[in-house]
Amino acid sequence: MTQLKTLIKIELEKIIRKKTTFWIAFIILAIQIAAAFFEHSERMASDDLGTGFQVAVFSLKICLQLLALILLVLSSMTLSEEIATGTAKLILVRGVKRRDFILGKFIALVYVSTVLVVFYHLVGILLGHFLGGLVAIREGEFLLFSAADLFKGFFGGMFLTLCAVVALVALGCFVSILIKGSGGAVGTGLVIYFFMQILSQMDLFQKYLFTNYLFLPIDNMAKLSEGIYVDWARYFWWTVGVSSASALAFLLLSILLFNKRDVWH
């Protein structure tokens, strides 16, 4: 366990030291802010001011779509790059277990992913507060949803999004071991991701693919912010179950594959 904690700490330091990590996070933040102001200006032009929750959800959905691609790219490179450069060999020769080597990278990526997802959700709430106000939704004198209801839906959706993001990171780690070379791993990861997104639109497969649940929470929040009732319990167990099973499957496959991988030549 001590070895695993050390590996996680090292991986986190590697990610934090990379300037590209902060630049990417800043660019996504800038796009999120721009999207929020665009949505607000469009609503003002059409005399449909709505609420700040609608602005928050619109900007956050664009942000999450970009973030998903970035996290997939980062996780797809995490092992393929070190295997190709020989860094993995240097680490393993020091007695580090292959299982811990993979878990250290995976958990570090999950930490970073969690921080980013939570951060952008909080930014979305702040943008909504200043651009429309986080108020209740009414139809005339009738209260559809209170601000408390909307907050519960927003942060409940954030939790469900995190579940699917963990599965996405696990997919990237699996691809990074499956394909030699970071370029090939990234390309393969993106192809698999978009293929799964296409399958997610089909009734036969959508319930069983974690990609279906990546943006489902924010889509449901968009409905809620427009005054449409959402049965969150209907999606909760499917999202948690499918995402957890997918993450576990990809992680186990990664460990099994890496145990058989020859990193010495």
Short mmCIF file of C-alpha atoms in Angstrom, two decimals:
data_model
loop_
_atom_site.label_atom_id
_atom_site.label_comp_id
_atom_site.label_asym_id
_atom_site.label_seq_id
_atom_site.Cartn_x
_atom_site.Cartn_y
_atom_site.Cartn_z
CA MET A 1 0.00 0.00 0.00
CA THR A 2 2.88 2.36 0.81
CA GLN A 3 4.39 1.68 -2.61
CA LEU A 4 1.07 2.46 -4.30
CA LYS A 5 0.71 5.74 -2.39
CA THR A 6 4.22 6.74 -3.45
CA LEU A 7 3.44 5.95 -7.09
CA ILE A 8 0.22 7.98 -6.94
CA LYS A 9 2.10 10.93 -5.48
CA ILE A 10 4.79 10.71 -8.18
CA GLU A 11 2.18 10.54 -10.95
CA LEU A 12 0.31 13.53 -9.55
CA GLU A 13 3.54 15.53 -9.42
CA LYS A 14 4.26 14.60 -13.04
CA ILE A 15 0.86 15.83 -14.17
CA ILE A 16 1.06 19.04 -12.14
CA ARG A 17 4.57 19.84 -13.40
CA LYS A 18 3.42 19.74 -17.02
CA LYS A 19 2.61 23.25 -18.23
CA THR A 20 0.34 21.80 -20.90
CA THR A 21 -2.01 20.56 -18.16
CA PHE A 22 -2.63 24.09 -16.93
CA TRP A 23 -2.85 25.53 -20.44
CA ILE A 24 -5.46 22.97 -21.44
CA ALA A 25 -7.45 23.60 -18.25
CA PHE A 26 -7.28 27.36 -18.88
CA ILE A 27 -8.39 27.04 -22.52
CA ILE A 28 -11.39 24.91 -21.52
CA LEU A 29 -12.23 27.46 -18.82
CA ALA A 30 -12.06 30.30 -21.36
CA ILE A 31 -14.38 28.39 -23.71
CA GLN A 32 -16.80 27.73 -20.85
CA ILE A 33 -16.93 31.42 -19.94
CA ALA A 34 -17.38 32.43 -23.58
CA ALA A 35 -20.21 29.89 -23.97
CA ALA A 36 -21.95 31.27 -20.88
CA PHE A 37 -21.83 34.86 -22.14
CA PHE A 38 -23.00 33.71 -25.58
CA GLU A 39 -26.01 31.89 -24.11
CA HIS A 40 -26.85 34.86 -21.90
CA SER A 41 -26.65 37.32 -24.80
CA GLU A 42 -28.80 35.05 -26.98
CA ARG A 43 -31.47 34.89 -24.30
CA MET A 44 -31.39 38.66 -23.81
CA ALA A 45 -31.77 39.19 -27.56
CA SER A 46 -34.84 36.93 -27.63
CA ASP A 47 -36.32 38.43 -24.44
CA ASP A 48 -36.13 34.98 -22.83
CA LEU A 49 -33.86 35.61 -19.87
CA GLY A 50 -34.60 32.27 -18.23
CA THR A 51 -32.43 31.52 -15.19
CA GLY A 52 -28.76 31.26 -14.41
CA PHE A 53 -29.11 27.47 -14.24
CA GLN A 54 -29.80 27.42 -17.98
CA VAL A 55 -26.65 29.44 -18.64
CA ALA A 56 -24.63 27.19 -16.31
CA VAL A 57 -25.85 24.00 -17.99
CA PHE A 58 -25.27 25.27 -21.54
CA SER A 59 -21.68 26.34 -20.84
CA LEU A 60 -20.93 23.23 -18.79
CA LYS A 61 -22.10 20.82 -21.49
CA ILE A 62 -19.65 22.29 -24.01
CA CYS A 63 -16.93 22.22 -21.35
CA LEU A 64 -17.55 18.56 -20.46
CA GLN A 65 -17.51 17.46 -24.10
CA LEU A 66 -14.05 19.00 -24.52
CA LEU A 67 -12.84 17.72 -21.15
CA ALA A 68 -13.86 14.14 -22.00
CA LEU A 69 -11.67 14.20 -25.11
CA ILE A 70 -8.73 15.71 -23.22
CA LEU A 71 -8.95 13.16 -20.40
CA LEU A 72 -9.13 10.32 -22.90
CA VAL A 73 -6.04 11.62 -24.69
CA LEU A 74 -4.10 12.03 -21.42
CA SER A 75 -5.02 8.57 -20.14
CA SER A 76 -4.29 6.97 -23.53
CA MET A 77 -0.75 8.38 -23.41
CA THR A 78 0.00 7.60 -19.79
CA LEU A 79 1.47 4.10 -20.22
CA SER A 80 2.18 3.86 -23.95
CA GLU A 81 4.54 6.83 -23.69
CA GLU A 82 6.52 5.38 -20.78
CA ILE A 83 6.72 1.93 -22.37
CA ALA A 84 7.98 3.43 -25.64
CA THR A 85 10.62 5.61 -23.94
CA GLY A 86 11.80 2.85 -21.60
CA THR A 87 10.72 4.69 -18.44
CA ALA A 88 8.46 1.79 -17.48
CA LYS A 89 11.41 -0.58 -17.59
CA LEU A 90 13.45 1.65 -15.27
CA ILE A 91 10.60 1.79 -12.75
CA LEU A 92 9.82 -1.93 -12.82
CA VAL A 93 13.47 -2.90 -12.39
CA ARG A 94 13.35 -1.20 -8.98
CA GLY A 95 10.91 -3.81 -7.74
CA VAL A 96 7.67 -1.96 -8.43
CA LYS A 97 4.79 -4.37 -9.05
CA ARG A 98 3.16 -4.08 -12.44
CA ARG A 99 -0.26 -3.95 -10.83
CA ASP A 100 0.77 -1.03 -8.62
CA PHE A 101 2.38 0.70 -11.59
CA ILE A 102 -0.95 0.71 -13.45
CA LEU A 103 -3.08 1.49 -10.39
CA GLY A 104 -0.84 4.41 -9.45
CA LYS A 105 -1.34 6.03 -12.84
CA PHE A 106 -5.05 5.25 -12.93
CA ILE A 107 -5.79 6.65 -9.46
CA ALA A 108 -3.71 9.77 -10.14
CA LEU A 109 -5.67 10.38 -13.34
CA VAL A 110 -8.95 9.85 -11.47
CA TYR A 111 -7.86 12.43 -8.88
CA VAL A 112 -7.07 14.99 -11.57
CA SER A 113 -10.28 14.20 -13.47
CA THR A 114 -12.36 14.60 -10.31
CA VAL A 115 -10.79 17.97 -9.50
CA LEU A 116 -11.40 19.25 -13.03
CA VAL A 117 -15.01 18.03 -13.22
CA VAL A 118 -15.85 19.55 -9.82
CA PHE A 119 -14.01 22.77 -10.71
CA TYR A 120 -15.90 23.31 -13.96
CA HIS A 121 -19.23 22.54 -12.28
CA LEU A 122 -18.48 25.19 -9.64
CA VAL A 123 -17.46 27.67 -12.34
CA GLY A 124 -20.73 26.91 -14.12
CA ILE A 125 -22.67 27.73 -10.95
CA LEU A 126 -20.76 31.01 -10.52
CA LEU A 127 -21.43 31.99 -14.13
CA GLY A 128 -25.10 31.15 -13.67
CA HIS A 129 -25.22 33.27 -10.52
CA PHE A 130 -23.90 36.37 -12.28
CA LEU A 131 -25.67 35.78 -15.60
CA GLY A 132 -29.30 35.31 -14.72
CA GLY A 133 -29.33 34.31 -11.09
CA LEU A 134 -29.80 30.88 -9.51
CA VAL A 135 -33.50 31.23 -8.86
CA ALA A 136 -36.55 28.97 -8.85
CA ILE A 137 -38.42 28.12 -12.05
CA ARG A 138 -42.01 29.28 -12.20
CA GLU A 139 -44.86 29.00 -14.66
CA GLY A 140 -46.82 32.12 -13.85
CA GLU A 141 -47.61 31.88 -10.15
CA PHE A 142 -47.00 28.14 -10.08
CA LEU A 143 -43.66 26.93 -8.69
CA LEU A 144 -42.17 24.21 -10.91
CA PHE A 145 -38.80 23.72 -9.20
CA SER A 146 -37.27 25.55 -6.26
CA ALA A 147 -33.64 26.69 -6.34
CA ALA A 148 -32.88 23.90 -3.85
CA ASP A 149 -34.35 21.31 -6.24
CA LEU A 150 -32.19 22.63 -9.05
CA PHE A 151 -29.06 22.61 -6.91
CA LYS A 152 -29.72 19.00 -5.89
CA GLY A 153 -30.15 18.01 -9.52
CA PHE A 154 -27.03 19.91 -10.56
CA PHE A 155 -24.69 18.36 -8.01
CA GLY A 156 -26.36 14.96 -8.22
CA GLY A 157 -25.67 15.10 -11.95
CA MET A 158 -22.07 16.02 -11.18
CA PHE A 159 -21.65 12.85 -9.12
CA LEU A 160 -23.09 10.70 -11.91
CA THR A 161 -20.82 12.41 -14.43
CA LEU A 162 -17.81 11.56 -12.28
CA CYS A 163 -18.82 7.88 -12.30
CA ALA A 164 -18.76 7.82 -16.10
CA VAL A 165 -15.50 9.81 -16.23
CA VAL A 166 -13.77 7.14 -14.13
CA ALA A 167 -14.77 4.56 -16.76
CA LEU A 168 -13.45 6.86 -19.49
CA VAL A 169 -10.05 7.10 -17.77
CA ALA A 170 -9.97 3.30 -17.37
CA LEU A 171 -10.64 2.93 -21.11
CA GLY A 172 -7.73 5.25 -21.86
CA CYS A 173 -5.39 3.27 -19.59
CA PHE A 174 -6.41 0.03 -21.30
CA VAL A 175 -5.76 1.47 -24.77
CA SER A 176 -2.40 2.85 -23.63
CA ILE A 177 -1.27 -0.72 -22.86
CA LEU A 178 -2.98 -2.31 -25.83
CA ILE A 179 -1.30 -0.08 -28.44
CA LYS A 180 2.42 0.65 -28.63
CA GLY A 181 3.36 4.29 -29.10
CA SER A 182 1.46 7.28 -27.71
CA GLY A 183 0.29 8.49 -31.12
CA GLY A 184 -1.27 5.17 -32.05
CA ALA A 185 -2.80 4.79 -28.59
CA VAL A 186 -4.42 8.23 -28.72
CA GLY A 187 -5.78 7.60 -32.21
CA THR A 188 -7.14 4.19 -31.25
CA GLY A 189 -8.67 5.57 -28.06
CA LEU A 190 -10.50 8.31 -29.95
CA VAL A 191 -11.78 5.87 -32.58
CA ILE A 192 -13.10 3.50 -29.87
CA TYR A 193 -14.65 6.43 -28.00
CA PHE A 194 -16.52 7.81 -31.01
CA PHE A 195 -17.59 4.31 -32.04
CA MET A 196 -19.01 3.73 -28.56
CA GLN A 197 -20.76 7.10 -28.73
CA ILE A 198 -22.44 6.03 -31.96
CA LEU A 199 -23.51 2.72 -30.42
CA SER A 200 -24.81 4.66 -27.41
CA GLN A 201 -27.43 6.23 -29.66
CA MET A 202 -28.88 2.81 -30.51
CA ASP A 203 -31.59 1.38 -28.27
CA LEU A 204 -30.01 -2.07 -28.37
CA PHE A 205 -26.71 -0.94 -26.81
CA GLN A 206 -27.20 2.40 -25.07
CA LYS A 207 -28.07 1.03 -21.60
CA TYR A 208 -24.91 -1.06 -21.47
CA LEU A 209 -22.27 1.48 -22.58
CA PHE A 210 -20.76 3.97 -20.15
CA THR A 211 -20.45 6.55 -22.93
CA ASN A 212 -24.24 6.87 -22.83
CA TYR A 213 -23.94 8.20 -19.28
CA LEU A 214 -21.12 10.71 -19.80
CA PHE A 215 -23.43 13.53 -20.84
CA LEU A 216 -26.79 12.12 -19.77
CA PRO A 217 -26.64 13.88 -16.36
CA ILE A 218 -26.02 17.30 -17.92
CA ASP A 219 -28.73 16.61 -20.52
CA ASN A 220 -31.14 15.80 -17.70
CA MET A 221 -30.10 18.96 -15.89
CA ALA A 222 -30.84 20.92 -19.06
CA LYS A 223 -34.38 19.49 -19.03
CA LEU A 224 -34.75 20.32 -15.35
CA SER A 225 -33.61 23.92 -15.91
CA GLU A 226 -36.31 24.26 -18.59
CA GLY A 227 -38.99 23.13 -16.15
CA ILE A 228 -39.22 19.49 -17.29
CA TYR A 229 -39.43 16.83 -14.57
CA VAL A 230 -36.55 14.32 -14.46
CA ASP A 231 -36.75 11.00 -12.62
CA TRP A 232 -33.15 10.82 -11.37
CA ALA A 233 -33.70 7.47 -9.63
CA ARG A 234 -34.40 5.94 -13.04
CA TYR A 235 -30.86 6.75 -14.21
CA PHE A 236 -28.90 6.52 -10.95
CA TRP A 237 -28.36 2.76 -10.68
CA TRP A 238 -27.78 2.29 -14.40
CA THR A 239 -25.18 5.07 -14.46
CA VAL A 240 -23.35 3.88 -11.35
CA GLY A 241 -23.62 0.19 -12.27
CA VAL A 242 -22.56 0.40 -15.91
CA SER A 243 -19.79 2.93 -15.22
CA SER A 244 -18.39 0.92 -12.29
CA ALA A 245 -18.51 -2.36 -14.22
CA SER A 246 -16.84 -0.76 -17.24
CA ALA A 247 -14.08 0.81 -15.16
CA LEU A 248 -13.41 -2.47 -13.35
CA ALA A 249 -13.37 -4.45 -16.60
CA PHE A 250 -10.98 -2.07 -18.36
CA LEU A 251 -8.73 -1.93 -15.30
CA LEU A 252 -8.55 -5.72 -14.94
CA LEU A 253 -7.85 -6.11 -18.65
CA SER A 254 -5.11 -3.49 -18.35
CA ILE A 255 -3.43 -5.37 -15.51
CA LEU A 256 -3.70 -8.75 -17.25
CA LEU A 257 -2.37 -7.35 -20.51
CA PHE A 258 0.48 -5.47 -18.85
CA ASN A 259 1.52 -8.59 -16.93
CA LYS A 260 2.06 -10.30 -20.28
CA ARG A 261 3.70 -7.31 -21.99
CA ASP A 262 7.44 -7.53 -22.62
CA VAL A 263 8.81 -4.14 -21.58
CA TRP A 264 12.44 -5.21 -21.49
CA HIS A 265 13.07 -5.07 -25.23
#
